[in-house]
Tab-separated table of C-alpha atoms in Angstrom:
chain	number	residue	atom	x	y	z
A	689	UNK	CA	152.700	195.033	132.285
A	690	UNK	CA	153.612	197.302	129.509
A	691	UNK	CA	155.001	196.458	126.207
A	692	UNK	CA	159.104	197.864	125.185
A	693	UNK	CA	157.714	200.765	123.232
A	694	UNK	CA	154.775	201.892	125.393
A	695	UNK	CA	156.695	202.266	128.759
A	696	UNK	CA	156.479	205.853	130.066
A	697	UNK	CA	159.582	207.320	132.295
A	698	UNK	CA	160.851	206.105	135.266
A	699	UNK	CA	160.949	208.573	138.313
A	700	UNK	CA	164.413	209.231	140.005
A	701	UNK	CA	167.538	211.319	138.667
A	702	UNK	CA	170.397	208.978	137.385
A	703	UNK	CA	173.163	210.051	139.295
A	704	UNK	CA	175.033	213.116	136.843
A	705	UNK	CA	177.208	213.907	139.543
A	706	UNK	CA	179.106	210.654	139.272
A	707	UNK	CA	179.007	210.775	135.477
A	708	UNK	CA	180.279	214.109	134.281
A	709	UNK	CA	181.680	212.238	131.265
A	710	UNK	CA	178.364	211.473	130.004
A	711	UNK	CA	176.331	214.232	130.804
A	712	UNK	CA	175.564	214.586	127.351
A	713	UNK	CA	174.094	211.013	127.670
A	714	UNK	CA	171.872	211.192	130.740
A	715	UNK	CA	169.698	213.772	131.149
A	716	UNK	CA	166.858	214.194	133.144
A	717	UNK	CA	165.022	210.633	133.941
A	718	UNK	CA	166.487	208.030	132.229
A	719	UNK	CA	166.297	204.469	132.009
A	720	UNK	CA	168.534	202.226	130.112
A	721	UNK	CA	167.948	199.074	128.579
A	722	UNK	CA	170.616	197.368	127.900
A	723	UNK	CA	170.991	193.484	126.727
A	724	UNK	CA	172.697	190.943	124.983
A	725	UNK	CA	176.068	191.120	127.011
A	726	UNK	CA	176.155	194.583	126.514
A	727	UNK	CA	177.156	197.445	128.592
A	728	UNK	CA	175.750	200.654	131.054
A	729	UNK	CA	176.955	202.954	128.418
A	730	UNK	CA	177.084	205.649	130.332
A	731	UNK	CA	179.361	204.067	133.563
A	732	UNK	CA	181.341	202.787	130.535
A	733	UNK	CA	182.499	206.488	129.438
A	734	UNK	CA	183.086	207.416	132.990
A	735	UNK	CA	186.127	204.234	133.774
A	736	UNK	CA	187.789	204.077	130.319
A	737	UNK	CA	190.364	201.398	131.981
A	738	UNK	CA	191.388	199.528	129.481
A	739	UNK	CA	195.025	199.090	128.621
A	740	UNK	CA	194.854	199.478	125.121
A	741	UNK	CA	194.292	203.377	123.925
A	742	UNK	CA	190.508	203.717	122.742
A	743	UNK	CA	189.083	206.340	120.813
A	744	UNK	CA	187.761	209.221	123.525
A	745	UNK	CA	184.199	208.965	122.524
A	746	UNK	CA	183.508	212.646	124.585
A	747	UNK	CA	185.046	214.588	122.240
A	748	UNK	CA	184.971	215.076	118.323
A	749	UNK	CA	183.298	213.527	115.929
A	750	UNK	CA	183.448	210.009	117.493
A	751	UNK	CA	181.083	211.563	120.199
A	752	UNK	CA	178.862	213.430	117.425
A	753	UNK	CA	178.320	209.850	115.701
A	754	UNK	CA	177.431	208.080	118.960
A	755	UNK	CA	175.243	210.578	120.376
A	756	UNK	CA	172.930	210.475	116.897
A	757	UNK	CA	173.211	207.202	116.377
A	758	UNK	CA	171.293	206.955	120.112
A	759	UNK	CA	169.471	209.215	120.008
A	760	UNK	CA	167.901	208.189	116.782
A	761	UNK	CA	167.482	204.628	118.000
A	762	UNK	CA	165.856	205.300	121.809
A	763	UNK	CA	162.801	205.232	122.757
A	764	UNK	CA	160.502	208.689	123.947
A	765	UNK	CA	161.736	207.332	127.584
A	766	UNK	CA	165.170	207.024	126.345
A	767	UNK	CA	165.137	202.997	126.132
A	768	UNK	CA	167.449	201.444	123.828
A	769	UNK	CA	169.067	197.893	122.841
A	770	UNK	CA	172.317	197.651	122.941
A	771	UNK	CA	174.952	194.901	121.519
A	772	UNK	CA	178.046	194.530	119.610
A	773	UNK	CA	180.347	191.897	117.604
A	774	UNK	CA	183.111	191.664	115.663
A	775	UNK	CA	183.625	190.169	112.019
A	776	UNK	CA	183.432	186.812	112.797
A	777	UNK	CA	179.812	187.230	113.800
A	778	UNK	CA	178.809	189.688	110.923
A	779	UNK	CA	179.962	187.426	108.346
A	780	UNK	CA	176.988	186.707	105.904
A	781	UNK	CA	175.408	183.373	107.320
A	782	UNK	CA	176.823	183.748	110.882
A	783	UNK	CA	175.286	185.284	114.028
A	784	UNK	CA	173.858	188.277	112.703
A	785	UNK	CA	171.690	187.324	110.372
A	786	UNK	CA	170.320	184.805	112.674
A	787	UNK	CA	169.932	187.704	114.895
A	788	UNK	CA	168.163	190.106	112.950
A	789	UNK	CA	166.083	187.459	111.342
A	790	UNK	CA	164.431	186.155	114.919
A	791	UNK	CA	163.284	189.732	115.079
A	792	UNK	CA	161.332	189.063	111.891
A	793	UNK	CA	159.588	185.979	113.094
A	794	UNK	CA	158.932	186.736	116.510
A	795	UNK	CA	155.645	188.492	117.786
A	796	UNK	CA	155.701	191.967	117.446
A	797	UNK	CA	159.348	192.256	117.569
A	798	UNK	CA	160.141	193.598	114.286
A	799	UNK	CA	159.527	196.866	115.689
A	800	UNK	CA	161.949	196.674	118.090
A	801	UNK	CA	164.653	196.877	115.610
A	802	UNK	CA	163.821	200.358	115.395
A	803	UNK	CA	165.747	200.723	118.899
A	804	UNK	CA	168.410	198.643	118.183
A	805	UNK	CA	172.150	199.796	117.900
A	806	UNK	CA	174.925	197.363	117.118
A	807	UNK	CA	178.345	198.211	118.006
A	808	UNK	CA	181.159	196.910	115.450
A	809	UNK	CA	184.247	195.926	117.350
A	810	UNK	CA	186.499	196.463	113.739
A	811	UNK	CA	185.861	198.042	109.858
A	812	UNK	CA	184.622	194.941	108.251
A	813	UNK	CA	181.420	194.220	110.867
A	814	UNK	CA	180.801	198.070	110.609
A	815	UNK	CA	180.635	197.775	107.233
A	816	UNK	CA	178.479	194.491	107.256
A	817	UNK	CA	176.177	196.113	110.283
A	818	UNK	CA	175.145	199.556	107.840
A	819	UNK	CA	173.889	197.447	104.530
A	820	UNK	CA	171.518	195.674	106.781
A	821	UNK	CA	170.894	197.477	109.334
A	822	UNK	CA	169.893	201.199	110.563
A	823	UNK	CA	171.605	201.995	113.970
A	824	UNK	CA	175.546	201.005	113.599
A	825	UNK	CA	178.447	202.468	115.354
A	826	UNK	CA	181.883	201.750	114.956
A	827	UNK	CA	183.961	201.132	117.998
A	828	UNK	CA	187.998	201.786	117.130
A	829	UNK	CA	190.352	200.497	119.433
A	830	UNK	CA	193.978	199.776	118.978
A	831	UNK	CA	196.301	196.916	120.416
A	832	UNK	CA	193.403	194.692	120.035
A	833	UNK	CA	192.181	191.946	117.340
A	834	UNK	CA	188.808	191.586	117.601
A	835	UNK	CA	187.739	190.544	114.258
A	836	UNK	CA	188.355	186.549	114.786
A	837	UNK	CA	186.235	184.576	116.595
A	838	UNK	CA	187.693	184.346	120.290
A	839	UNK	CA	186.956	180.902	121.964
A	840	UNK	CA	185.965	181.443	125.702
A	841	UNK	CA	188.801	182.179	127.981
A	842	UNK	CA	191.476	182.934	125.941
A	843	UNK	CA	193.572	185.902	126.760
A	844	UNK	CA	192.002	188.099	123.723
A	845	UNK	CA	188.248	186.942	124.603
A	846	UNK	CA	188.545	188.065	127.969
A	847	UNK	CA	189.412	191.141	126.719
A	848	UNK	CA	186.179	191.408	124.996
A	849	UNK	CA	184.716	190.231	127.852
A	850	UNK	CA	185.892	193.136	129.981
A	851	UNK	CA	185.004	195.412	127.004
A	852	UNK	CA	181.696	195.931	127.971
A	853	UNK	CA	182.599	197.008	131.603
A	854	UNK	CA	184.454	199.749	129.475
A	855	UNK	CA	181.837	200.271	126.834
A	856	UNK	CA	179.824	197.500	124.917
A	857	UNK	CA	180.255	193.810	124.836
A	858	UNK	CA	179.240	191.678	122.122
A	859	UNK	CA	176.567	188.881	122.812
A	860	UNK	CA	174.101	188.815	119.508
A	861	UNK	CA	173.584	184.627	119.792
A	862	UNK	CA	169.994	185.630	121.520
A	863	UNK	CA	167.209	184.772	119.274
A	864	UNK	CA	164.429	187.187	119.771
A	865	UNK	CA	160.544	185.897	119.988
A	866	UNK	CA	158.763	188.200	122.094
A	867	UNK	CA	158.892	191.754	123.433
A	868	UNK	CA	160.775	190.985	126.833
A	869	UNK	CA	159.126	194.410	128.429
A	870	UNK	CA	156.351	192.632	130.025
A	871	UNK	CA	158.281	189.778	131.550
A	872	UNK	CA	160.601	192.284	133.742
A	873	UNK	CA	159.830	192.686	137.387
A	874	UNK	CA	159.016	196.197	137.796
A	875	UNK	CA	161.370	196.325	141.126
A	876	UNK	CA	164.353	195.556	140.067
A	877	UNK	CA	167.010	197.419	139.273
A	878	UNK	CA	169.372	194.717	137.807
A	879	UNK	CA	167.909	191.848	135.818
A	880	UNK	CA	169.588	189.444	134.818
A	881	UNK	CA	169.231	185.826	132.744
A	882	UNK	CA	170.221	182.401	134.365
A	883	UNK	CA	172.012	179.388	133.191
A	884	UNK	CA	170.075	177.633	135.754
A	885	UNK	CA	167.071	178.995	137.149
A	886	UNK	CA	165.722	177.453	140.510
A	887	UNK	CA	162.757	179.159	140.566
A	888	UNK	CA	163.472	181.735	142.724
A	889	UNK	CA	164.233	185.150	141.256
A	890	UNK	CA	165.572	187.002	144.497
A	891	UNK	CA	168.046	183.575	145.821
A	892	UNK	CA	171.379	184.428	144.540
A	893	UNK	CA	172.383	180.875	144.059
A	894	UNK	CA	171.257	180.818	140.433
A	895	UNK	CA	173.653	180.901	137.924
A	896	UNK	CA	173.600	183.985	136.237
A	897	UNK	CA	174.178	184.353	132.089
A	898	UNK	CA	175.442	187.660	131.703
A	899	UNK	CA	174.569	187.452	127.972
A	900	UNK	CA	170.884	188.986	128.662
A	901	UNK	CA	170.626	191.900	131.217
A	902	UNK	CA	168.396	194.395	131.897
A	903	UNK	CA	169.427	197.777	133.731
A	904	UNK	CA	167.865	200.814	135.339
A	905	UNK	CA	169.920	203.560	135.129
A	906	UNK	CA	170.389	204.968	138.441
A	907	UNK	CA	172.783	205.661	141.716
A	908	UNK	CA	172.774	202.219	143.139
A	909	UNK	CA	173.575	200.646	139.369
A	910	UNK	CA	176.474	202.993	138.678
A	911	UNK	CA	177.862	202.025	141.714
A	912	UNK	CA	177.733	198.432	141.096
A	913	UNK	CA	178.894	198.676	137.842
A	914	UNK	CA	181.673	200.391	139.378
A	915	UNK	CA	182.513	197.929	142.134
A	916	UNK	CA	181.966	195.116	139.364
A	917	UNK	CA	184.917	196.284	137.560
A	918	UNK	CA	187.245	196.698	140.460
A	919	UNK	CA	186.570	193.314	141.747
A	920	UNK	CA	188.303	191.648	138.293
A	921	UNK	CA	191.561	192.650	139.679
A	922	UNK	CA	190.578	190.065	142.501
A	923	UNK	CA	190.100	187.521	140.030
A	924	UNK	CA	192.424	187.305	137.092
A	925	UNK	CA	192.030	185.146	134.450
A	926	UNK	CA	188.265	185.260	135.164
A	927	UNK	CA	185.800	186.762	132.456
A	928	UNK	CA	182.982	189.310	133.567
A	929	UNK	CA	179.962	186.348	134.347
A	930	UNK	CA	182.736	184.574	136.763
A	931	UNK	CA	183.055	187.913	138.468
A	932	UNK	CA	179.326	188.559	138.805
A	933	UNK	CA	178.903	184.946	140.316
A	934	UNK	CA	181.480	185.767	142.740
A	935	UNK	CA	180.275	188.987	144.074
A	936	UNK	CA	176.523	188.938	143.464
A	937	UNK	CA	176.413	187.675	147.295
A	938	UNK	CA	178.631	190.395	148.600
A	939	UNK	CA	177.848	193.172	151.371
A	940	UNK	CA	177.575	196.049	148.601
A	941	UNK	CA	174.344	194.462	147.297
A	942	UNK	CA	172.809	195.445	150.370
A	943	UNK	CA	174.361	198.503	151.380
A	944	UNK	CA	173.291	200.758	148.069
A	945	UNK	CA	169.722	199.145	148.015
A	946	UNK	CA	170.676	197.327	145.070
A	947	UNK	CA	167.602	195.289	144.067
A	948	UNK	CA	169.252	192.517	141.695
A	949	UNK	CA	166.439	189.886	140.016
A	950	UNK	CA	167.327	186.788	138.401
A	951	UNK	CA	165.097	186.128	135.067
A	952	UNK	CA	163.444	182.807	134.931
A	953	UNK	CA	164.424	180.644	132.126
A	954	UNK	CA	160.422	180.291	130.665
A	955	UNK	CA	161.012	183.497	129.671
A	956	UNK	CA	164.557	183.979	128.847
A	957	UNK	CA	165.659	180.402	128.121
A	958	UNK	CA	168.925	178.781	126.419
A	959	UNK	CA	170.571	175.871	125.402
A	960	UNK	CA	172.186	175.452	129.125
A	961	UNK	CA	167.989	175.645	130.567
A	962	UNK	CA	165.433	176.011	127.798
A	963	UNK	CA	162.075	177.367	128.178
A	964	UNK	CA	159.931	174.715	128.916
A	965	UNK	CA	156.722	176.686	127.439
A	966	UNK	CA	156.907	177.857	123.691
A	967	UNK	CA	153.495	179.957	124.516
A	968	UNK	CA	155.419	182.444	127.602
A	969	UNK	CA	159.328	182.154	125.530
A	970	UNK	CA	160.606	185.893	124.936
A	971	UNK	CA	164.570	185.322	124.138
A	972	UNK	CA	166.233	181.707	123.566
A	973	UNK	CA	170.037	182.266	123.779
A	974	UNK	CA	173.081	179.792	122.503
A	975	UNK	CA	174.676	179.656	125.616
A	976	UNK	CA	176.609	176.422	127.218
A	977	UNK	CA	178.019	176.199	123.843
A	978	UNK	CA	181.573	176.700	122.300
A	979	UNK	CA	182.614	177.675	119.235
A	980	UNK	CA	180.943	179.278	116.472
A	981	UNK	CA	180.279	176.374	114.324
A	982	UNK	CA	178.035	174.861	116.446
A	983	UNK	CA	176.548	177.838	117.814
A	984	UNK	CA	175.093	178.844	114.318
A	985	UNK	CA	173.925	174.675	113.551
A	986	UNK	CA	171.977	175.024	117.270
A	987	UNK	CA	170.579	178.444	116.515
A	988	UNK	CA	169.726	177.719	113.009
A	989	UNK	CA	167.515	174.999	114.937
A	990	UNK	CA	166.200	177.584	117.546
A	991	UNK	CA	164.192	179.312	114.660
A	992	UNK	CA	163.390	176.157	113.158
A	993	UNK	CA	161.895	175.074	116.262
A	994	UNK	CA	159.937	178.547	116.353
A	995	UNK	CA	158.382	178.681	112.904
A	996	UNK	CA	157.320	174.707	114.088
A	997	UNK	CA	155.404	176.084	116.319
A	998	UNK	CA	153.786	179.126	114.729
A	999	UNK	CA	152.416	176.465	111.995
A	1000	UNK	CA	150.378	174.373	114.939
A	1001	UNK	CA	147.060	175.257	115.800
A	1002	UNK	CA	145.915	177.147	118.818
A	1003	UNK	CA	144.705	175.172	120.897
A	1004	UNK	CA	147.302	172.267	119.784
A	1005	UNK	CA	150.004	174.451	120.592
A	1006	UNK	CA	152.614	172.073	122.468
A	1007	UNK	CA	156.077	171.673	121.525
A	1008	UNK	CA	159.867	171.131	122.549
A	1009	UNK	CA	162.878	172.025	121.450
A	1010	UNK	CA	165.485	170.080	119.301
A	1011	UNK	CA	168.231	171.926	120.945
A	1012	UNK	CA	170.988	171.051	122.378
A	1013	UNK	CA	172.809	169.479	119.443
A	1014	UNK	CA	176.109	170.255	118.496
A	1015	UNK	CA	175.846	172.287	121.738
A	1016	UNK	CA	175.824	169.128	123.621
A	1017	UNK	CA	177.040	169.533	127.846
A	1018	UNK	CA	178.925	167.072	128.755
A	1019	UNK	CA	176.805	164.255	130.844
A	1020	UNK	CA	177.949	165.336	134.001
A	1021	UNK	CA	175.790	162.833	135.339
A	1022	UNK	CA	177.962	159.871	133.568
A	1023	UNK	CA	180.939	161.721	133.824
A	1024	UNK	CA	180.640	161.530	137.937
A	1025	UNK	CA	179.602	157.843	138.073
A	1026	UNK	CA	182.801	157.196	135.717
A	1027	UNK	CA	184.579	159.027	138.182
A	1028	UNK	CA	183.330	157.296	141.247
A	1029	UNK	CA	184.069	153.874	139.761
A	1030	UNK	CA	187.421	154.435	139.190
A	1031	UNK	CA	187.621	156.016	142.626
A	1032	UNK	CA	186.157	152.715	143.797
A	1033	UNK	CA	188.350	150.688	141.899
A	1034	UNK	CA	191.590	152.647	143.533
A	1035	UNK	CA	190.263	152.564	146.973
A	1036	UNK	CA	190.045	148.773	146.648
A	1037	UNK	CA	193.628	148.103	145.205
A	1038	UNK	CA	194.692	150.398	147.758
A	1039	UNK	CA	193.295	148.370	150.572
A	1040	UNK	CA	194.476	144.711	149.152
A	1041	UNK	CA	197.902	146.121	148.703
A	1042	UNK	CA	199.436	145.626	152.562
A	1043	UNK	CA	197.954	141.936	152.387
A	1044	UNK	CA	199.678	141.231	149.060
A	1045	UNK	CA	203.314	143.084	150.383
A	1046	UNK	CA	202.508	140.863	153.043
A	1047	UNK	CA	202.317	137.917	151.704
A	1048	UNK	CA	205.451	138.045	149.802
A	1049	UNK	CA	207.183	138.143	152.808
């Protein structure tokens, strides 16, 4: 196992034939990183699809700026970390500065910040993203409002959603305590983080979290990517993660060799499943949690949590985590016996009623 920054090139050509459009992206053996809800750039330039007219990144000084800005931030075997958001999130005392400031208290992670490149969706996170931070790029796009916070599944967050299928998504609520490198399985392709994790990486029953991901570049990715994209017209209404749940069990998989791994919460943990062991967590991510208010309270209690721990001794090093709070799931568990007692209830009027009609005749 090999740290983020000492991982030497994988073998295999990424497939340039299929991606004249980013040629001047992919060259030679490349492997791409890419997390945090975040995009394959490079399939991302190839299907500009959206409805609303985007800046062509390929030509100009739009391509110019991205191209430095990445190649600046990757790695010597062109690795980088991807993710975007919007002004809502850059606002001082929101997401970001949560974000960037897990980096600082995690182990060995500062560095990685070095390799980071945040996309702003409008002017005002751009602006926010370059005085406190290196690697920004501004992503125009007009038709579009991106600079409010969009609750989940509304028209204009789905939109984002989709975004990164065309070029980056935003997904920065990940708090950052280890370099992740080392908890990857070396075979797979297409990693991805759980909601649930059943202990099983290769059983596609888990439910994935498409906020954390992990990507090879290569052939059988692209074409995923590609047929990940298509299937949303299958499925309107539903954002990107619905879509991946849907078709991770599909024929495809198998047919380009695809070798898809699902990340086990320990490592890559949230509010929906948190890591049960502070001494293997990497990434603890504000998932199963709506609206940005409480997503910053629950955070803000992630890193508390963390800095806990770093104060305990070595050998004395046990502890759990205060989240959920305002990120509360509902009890499902009471929820369902409500449910079934009122379905009892019914089923027994329901059966008394011919003997009462019958009386009153």
């Amino acid at each position: 196992m090999t740290s983020f920054l000492d991982r030497r090139k994988c073998t295999g050509k990424a497939g340039l034939s299929e991606l004249s459009a980013a040629r001047w992206f992919l060259q030679g053996d490349v492997v791409i990183c890419v997390f945090m809800e975040t995009s394959f750039l490079c399939f991302c330039l190839l299907v500009p699809r959206n409805t609303h007219r985007m800046v062509d990144v390929s030509h100009g000084s739009d391509k110019i700026k991205l191209k430095t800005v990445l190649k600046e931030a990757t790695t010597v075997d062109n690795t980088v970390i991807l993710t975007t958001l919007n002004e809502a999130w850059a606002a001082p005392g929101s997401v970001l500065d949560l974000f960037l400031e897990s980096f600082q208290t995690g182990e060995r992670t500062v560095r990685l910040l070095e390799h980071l490149v945040i996309v702003a969706l409008d002017e005002k996170a751009y602006e926010i993203c370059k005085s406190k931070h290196t690697h920004c790029y501004a992503l125009k796009t007009e038709g579009v409002d991106f600079s409010q916070e969009k609750l989940f599944m509304t028209e204009d967050y789905l939109r984002m959603m989709w975004r990164r299928i065309d070029f980056l998504r935003v997904d920065a609520d990940i708090m950052w305590f280890r370099d992740p490198m080392p908890f990857f399985y070396k075979d797979g392709d297409f990693q991805i983080a759980c909601d649930r994790f059943n202990g099983n990486p290769d059983d596609r029953t888990n439910i994935v979290n498409g906020g954390f991901k992990y990507i090879k570049s290569n052939e059988k990715t692209i074409k995923f990517y590609k047929y990940w994209y298509e299937k949303r017209v299958e499925h309107p209404g539903a954002h990107d993660q619905d879509v991946l749940n849907y078709i991770k069990g599909d024929q495809i998989l198998h047919d380009i060799g695809l070798n898809l791994k699902y990340l086990p919460t320990v490592h890559f943990g949230g509010i929906c499943e948190p890591s049960s062991d502070f001494n293997q967590v990497s990434t603890m991510h504000a998932n199963c949690c709506i609206g940005l208010i409480d997503k910053l309270n629950d955070l803000k209690v992630i890193l508390k949590d963390w800095r806990q721990y770093n104060t305990l001794p070595p050998r004395a090093k046990e502890h759990k985590w205060g989240v959920p709070q305002l990120c509360r799931l509902p009890n499902y568990s009471q929820n369902l016996s409500i449910f079934c007692s009122f379905w009892s209830l019914f089923y027994f009027f329901t059966l008394l009623l011919p003997f009462s009609t019958t009386s009153h005749h």
